[in-house]
Tab-separated table of C-alpha atoms in Angstrom:
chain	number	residue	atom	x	y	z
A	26	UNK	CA	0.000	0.000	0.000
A	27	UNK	CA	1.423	3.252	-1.284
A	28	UNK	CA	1.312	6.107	0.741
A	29	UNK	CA	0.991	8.123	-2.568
A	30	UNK	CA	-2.548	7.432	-3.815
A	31	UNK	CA	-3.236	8.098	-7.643
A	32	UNK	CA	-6.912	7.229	-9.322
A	33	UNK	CA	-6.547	3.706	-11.394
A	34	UNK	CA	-7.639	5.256	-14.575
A	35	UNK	CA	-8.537	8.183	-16.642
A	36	UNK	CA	-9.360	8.994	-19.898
A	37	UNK	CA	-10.385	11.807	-22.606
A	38	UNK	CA	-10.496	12.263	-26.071
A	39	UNK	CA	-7.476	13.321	-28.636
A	40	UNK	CA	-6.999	17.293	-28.138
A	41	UNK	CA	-8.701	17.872	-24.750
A	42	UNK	CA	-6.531	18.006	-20.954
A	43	UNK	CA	-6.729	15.548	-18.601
A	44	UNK	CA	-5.362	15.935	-15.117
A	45	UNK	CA	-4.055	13.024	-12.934
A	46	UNK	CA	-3.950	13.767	-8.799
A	47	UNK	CA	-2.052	12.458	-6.359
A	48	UNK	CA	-2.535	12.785	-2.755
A	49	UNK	CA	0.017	12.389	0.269
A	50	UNK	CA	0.296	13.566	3.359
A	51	UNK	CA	2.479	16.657	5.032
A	52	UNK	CA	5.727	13.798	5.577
A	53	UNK	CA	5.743	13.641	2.249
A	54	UNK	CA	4.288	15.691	-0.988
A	55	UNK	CA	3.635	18.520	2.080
A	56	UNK	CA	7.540	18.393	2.373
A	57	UNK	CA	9.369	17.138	-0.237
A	58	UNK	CA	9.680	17.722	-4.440
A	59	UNK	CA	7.713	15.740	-5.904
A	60	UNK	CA	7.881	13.945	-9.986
A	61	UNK	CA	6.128	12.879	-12.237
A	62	UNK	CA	6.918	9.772	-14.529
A	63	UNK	CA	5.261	8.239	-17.418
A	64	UNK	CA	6.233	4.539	-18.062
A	65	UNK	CA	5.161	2.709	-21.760
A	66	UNK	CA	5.239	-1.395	-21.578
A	67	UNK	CA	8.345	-2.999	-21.194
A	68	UNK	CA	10.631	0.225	-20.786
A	69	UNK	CA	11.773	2.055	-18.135
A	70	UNK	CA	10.020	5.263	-16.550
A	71	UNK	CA	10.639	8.724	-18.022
A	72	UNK	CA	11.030	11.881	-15.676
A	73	UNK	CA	8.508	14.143	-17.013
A	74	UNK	CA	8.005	16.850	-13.791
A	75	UNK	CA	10.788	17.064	-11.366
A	76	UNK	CA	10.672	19.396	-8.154
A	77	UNK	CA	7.022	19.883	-8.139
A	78	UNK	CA	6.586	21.931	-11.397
A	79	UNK	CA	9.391	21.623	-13.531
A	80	UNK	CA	9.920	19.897	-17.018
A	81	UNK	CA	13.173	18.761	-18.503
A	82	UNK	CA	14.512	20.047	-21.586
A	83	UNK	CA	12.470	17.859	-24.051
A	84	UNK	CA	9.507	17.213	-22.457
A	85	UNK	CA	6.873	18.807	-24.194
A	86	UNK	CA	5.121	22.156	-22.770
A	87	UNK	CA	1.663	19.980	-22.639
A	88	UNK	CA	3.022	18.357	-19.227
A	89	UNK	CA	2.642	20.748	-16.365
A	90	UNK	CA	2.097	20.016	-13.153
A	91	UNK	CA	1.604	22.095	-9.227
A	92	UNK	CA	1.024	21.246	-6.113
A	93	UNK	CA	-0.975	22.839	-2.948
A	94	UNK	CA	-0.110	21.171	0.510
A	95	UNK	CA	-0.322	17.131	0.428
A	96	UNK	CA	-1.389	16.554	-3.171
A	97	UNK	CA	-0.668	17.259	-6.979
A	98	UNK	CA	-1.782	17.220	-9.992
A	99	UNK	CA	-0.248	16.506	-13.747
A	100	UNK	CA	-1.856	18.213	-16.511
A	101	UNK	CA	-1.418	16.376	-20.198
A	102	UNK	CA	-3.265	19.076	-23.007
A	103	UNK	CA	-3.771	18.424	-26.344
A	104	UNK	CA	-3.666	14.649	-25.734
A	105	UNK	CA	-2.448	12.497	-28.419
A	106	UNK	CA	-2.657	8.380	-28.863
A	107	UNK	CA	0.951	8.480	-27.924
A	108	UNK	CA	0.673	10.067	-24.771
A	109	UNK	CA	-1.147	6.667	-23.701
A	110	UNK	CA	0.809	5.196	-20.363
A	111	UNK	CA	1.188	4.320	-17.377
A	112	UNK	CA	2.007	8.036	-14.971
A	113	UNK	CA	3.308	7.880	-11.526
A	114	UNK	CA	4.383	10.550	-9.202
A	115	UNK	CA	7.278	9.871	-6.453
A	116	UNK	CA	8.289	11.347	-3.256
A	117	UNK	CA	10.441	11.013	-0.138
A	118	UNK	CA	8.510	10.637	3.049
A	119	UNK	CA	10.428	11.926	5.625
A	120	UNK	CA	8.421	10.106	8.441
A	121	UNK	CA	9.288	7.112	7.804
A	122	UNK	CA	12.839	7.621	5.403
A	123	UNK	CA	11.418	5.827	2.509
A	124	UNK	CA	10.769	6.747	-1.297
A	125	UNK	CA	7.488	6.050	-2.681
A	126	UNK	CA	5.970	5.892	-5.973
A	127	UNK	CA	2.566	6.171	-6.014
A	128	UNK	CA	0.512	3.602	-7.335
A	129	UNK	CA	0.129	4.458	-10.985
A	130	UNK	CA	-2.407	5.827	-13.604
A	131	UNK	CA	-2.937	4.358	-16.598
A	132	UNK	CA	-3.911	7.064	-19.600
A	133	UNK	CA	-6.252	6.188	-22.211
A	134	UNK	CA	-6.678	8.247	-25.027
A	135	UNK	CA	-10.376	7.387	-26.575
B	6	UNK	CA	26.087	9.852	-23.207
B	7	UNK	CA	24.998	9.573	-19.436
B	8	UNK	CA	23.959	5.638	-19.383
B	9	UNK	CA	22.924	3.175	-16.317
B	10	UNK	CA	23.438	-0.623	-17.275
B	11	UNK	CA	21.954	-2.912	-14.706
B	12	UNK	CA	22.970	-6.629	-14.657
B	13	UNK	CA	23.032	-9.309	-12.118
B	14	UNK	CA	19.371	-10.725	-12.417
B	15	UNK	CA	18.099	-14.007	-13.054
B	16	UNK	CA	16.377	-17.029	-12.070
B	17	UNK	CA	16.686	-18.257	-8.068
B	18	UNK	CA	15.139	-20.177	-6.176
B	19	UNK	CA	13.468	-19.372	-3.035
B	20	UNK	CA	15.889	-18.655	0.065
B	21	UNK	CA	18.839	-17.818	-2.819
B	22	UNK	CA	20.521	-14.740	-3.393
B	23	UNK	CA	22.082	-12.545	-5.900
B	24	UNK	CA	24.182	-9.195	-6.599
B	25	UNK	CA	22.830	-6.785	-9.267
B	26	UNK	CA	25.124	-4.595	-10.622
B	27	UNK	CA	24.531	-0.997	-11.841
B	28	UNK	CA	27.551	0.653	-14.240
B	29	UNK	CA	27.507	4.174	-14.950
B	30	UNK	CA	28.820	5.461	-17.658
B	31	UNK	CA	28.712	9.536	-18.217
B	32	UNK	CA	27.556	10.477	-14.375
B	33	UNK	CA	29.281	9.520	-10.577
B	34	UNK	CA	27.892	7.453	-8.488
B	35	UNK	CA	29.222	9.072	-5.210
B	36	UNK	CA	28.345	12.374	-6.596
B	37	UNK	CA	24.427	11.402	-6.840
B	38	UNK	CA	21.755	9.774	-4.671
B	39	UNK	CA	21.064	6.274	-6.346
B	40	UNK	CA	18.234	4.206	-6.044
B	41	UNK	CA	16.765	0.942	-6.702
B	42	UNK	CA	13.127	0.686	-7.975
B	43	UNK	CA	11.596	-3.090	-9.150
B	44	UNK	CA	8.445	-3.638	-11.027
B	45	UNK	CA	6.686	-6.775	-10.340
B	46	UNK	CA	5.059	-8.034	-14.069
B	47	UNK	CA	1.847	-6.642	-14.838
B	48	UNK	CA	2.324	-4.008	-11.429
B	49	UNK	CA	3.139	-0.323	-10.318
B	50	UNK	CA	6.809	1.249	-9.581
B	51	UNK	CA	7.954	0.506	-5.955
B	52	UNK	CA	10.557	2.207	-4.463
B	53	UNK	CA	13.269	-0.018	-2.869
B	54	UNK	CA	16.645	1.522	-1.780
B	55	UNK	CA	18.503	4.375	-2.203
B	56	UNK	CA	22.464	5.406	-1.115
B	57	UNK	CA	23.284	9.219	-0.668
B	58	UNK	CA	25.893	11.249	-1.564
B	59	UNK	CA	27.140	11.132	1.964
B	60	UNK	CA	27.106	6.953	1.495
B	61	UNK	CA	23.903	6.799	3.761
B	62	UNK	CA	21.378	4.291	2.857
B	63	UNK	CA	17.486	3.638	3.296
B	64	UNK	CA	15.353	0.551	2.747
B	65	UNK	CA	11.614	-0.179	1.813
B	66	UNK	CA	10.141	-2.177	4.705
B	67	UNK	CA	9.513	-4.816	2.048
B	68	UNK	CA	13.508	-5.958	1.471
B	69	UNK	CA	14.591	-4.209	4.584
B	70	UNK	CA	17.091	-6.882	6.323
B	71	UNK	CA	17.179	-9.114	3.256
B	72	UNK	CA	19.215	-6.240	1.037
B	73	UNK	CA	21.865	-4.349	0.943
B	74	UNK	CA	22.795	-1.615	-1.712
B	75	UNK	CA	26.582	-0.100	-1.828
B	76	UNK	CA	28.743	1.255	-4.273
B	77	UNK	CA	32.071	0.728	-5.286
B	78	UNK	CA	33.277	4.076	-6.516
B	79	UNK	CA	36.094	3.079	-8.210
B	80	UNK	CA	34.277	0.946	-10.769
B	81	UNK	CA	31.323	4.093	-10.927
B	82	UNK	CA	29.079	1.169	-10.074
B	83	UNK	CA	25.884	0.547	-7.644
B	84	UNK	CA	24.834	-2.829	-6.560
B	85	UNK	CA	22.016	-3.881	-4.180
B	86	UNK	CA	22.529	-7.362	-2.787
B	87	UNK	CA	19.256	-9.439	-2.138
B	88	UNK	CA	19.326	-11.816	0.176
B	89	UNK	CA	16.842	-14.988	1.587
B	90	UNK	CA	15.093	-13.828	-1.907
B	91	UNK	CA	10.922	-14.645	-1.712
B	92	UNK	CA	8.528	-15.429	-4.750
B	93	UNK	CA	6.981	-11.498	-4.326
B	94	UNK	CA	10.610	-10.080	-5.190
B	95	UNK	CA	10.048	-11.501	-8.502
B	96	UNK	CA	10.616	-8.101	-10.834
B	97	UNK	CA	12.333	-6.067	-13.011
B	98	UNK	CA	15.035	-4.080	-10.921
B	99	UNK	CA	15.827	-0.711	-12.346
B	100	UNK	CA	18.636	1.915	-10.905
B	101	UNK	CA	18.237	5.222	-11.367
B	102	UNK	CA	19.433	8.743	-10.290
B	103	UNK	CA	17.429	10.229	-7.871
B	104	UNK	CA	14.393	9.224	-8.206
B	105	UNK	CA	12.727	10.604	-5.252
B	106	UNK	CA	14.806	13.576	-4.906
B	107	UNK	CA	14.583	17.271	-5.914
B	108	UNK	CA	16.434	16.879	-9.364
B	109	UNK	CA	13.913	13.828	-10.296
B	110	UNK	CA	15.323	10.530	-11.859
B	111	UNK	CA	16.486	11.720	-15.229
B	112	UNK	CA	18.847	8.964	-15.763
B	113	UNK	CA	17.296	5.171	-15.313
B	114	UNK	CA	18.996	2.170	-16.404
B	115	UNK	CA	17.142	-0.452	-18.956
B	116	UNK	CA	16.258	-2.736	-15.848
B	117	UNK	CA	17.552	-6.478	-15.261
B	118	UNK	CA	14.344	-9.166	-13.979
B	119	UNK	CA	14.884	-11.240	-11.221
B	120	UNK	CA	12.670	-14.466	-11.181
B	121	UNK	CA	13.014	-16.137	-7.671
B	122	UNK	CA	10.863	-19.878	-8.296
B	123	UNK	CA	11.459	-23.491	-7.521
């Protein structure tokens, strides 16, 4: 069980935003940077959001992301079929001095 | 180019062990908190180990006492050591560069699977 808690699933059509949360507590998201990952099948993650609100050079200008307090939120607009994956955001937790991931959100693009 | 190659996994049998290794090419290990993250098939990202820059280390409660991670920072190379191994740490292991940290794990290796069964 994850202390990071992220819905299962979302979805939305090609072109519109979709937002993905995911809720902590003050040991962890309420203290720390958080990221944001997206993972395809069989390859490794991808850092798409690092230190709460930041993208790396490459990472398209769709990704955003913020956070108030214990949770966050990634914001995908203009979705396209590739943008289809699994998303997870990551923390420390201070409280008990362990990373965590949280459980994953799987994108589909209808 | 900045490049993590894991190797070490494998098949094992219950109650076995084995090393994984973690070469980086293009970054230092001492100079960067490195972690361990596994992926069991078909399931999420968990979070596993990571060593500091200051050669401090942290556990998930899940391998905590059965692992070990450590670098050897003359070969630029992590390892995490997985002992009295358990059919639920069957996964891919990936290393990566601060994954939970403020830069964000921008580096990841391609991930070696560990397959502990009779």
């Amino acid at each position: 069980q994850s202390v990071l808690t992220q819905p299962p699933s979302v979805s939305a059509a090609p072109g519109e935003k979709v937002t993905i949360s995911c809720s902590g507590s003050s040991s962890n998201i309420g203290k720390y940077s958080i990221s944001w990952y997206q993972q395809f099948p069989g390859t490794a993650p991808k850092l798409l959001i690092y230190d709460n609100d930041n993208r790396p050079s490459g990472v398209p200008d769709r990704f955003s992301a913020s956070k108030s307090g214990s949770s966050a939120t990634l914001g995908i607009a203009g979705l396209q079929t590739g943008d289809e994956a699994d998303y997870y955001c990551a923390a420390w937790d201070g409280r008990l001095s362990v990373g965590s991931f949280g459980g994953g959100t799987v994108l589909t693009v209808l | 180019e900045v490049q993590l190659l894991e190797s070490g996994g494998g098949l094992v049998q219950p109650g076995g062990s084995l090393r994984l290794s973690c070469v980086a090419s293009g970054l230092t290990v001492r100079d960067n908190a490195m972690s361990w993250v596994r992926q069991a098939p078909g399931k999420g990202l968990e979070w596993v180990s990571v060593i500091t820059t200051r050669g401090d280390t942290f556990y998930a409660d899940s391998v905590k006492g059965r692992s070990s991670i450590s670098r050897d920072n003359s070969k630029n190379t992590l390892f995490l050591q997985l002992d009295n191994l358990r059919a639920e740490d069957t996964a891919t292991y990936y290393c990566g560069k601060d994954v939970t940290g403020i830069a964000g794990g921008d580096i990841w290796g391609q991930g070696t699977m560990v397959i502990v069964s009779s």
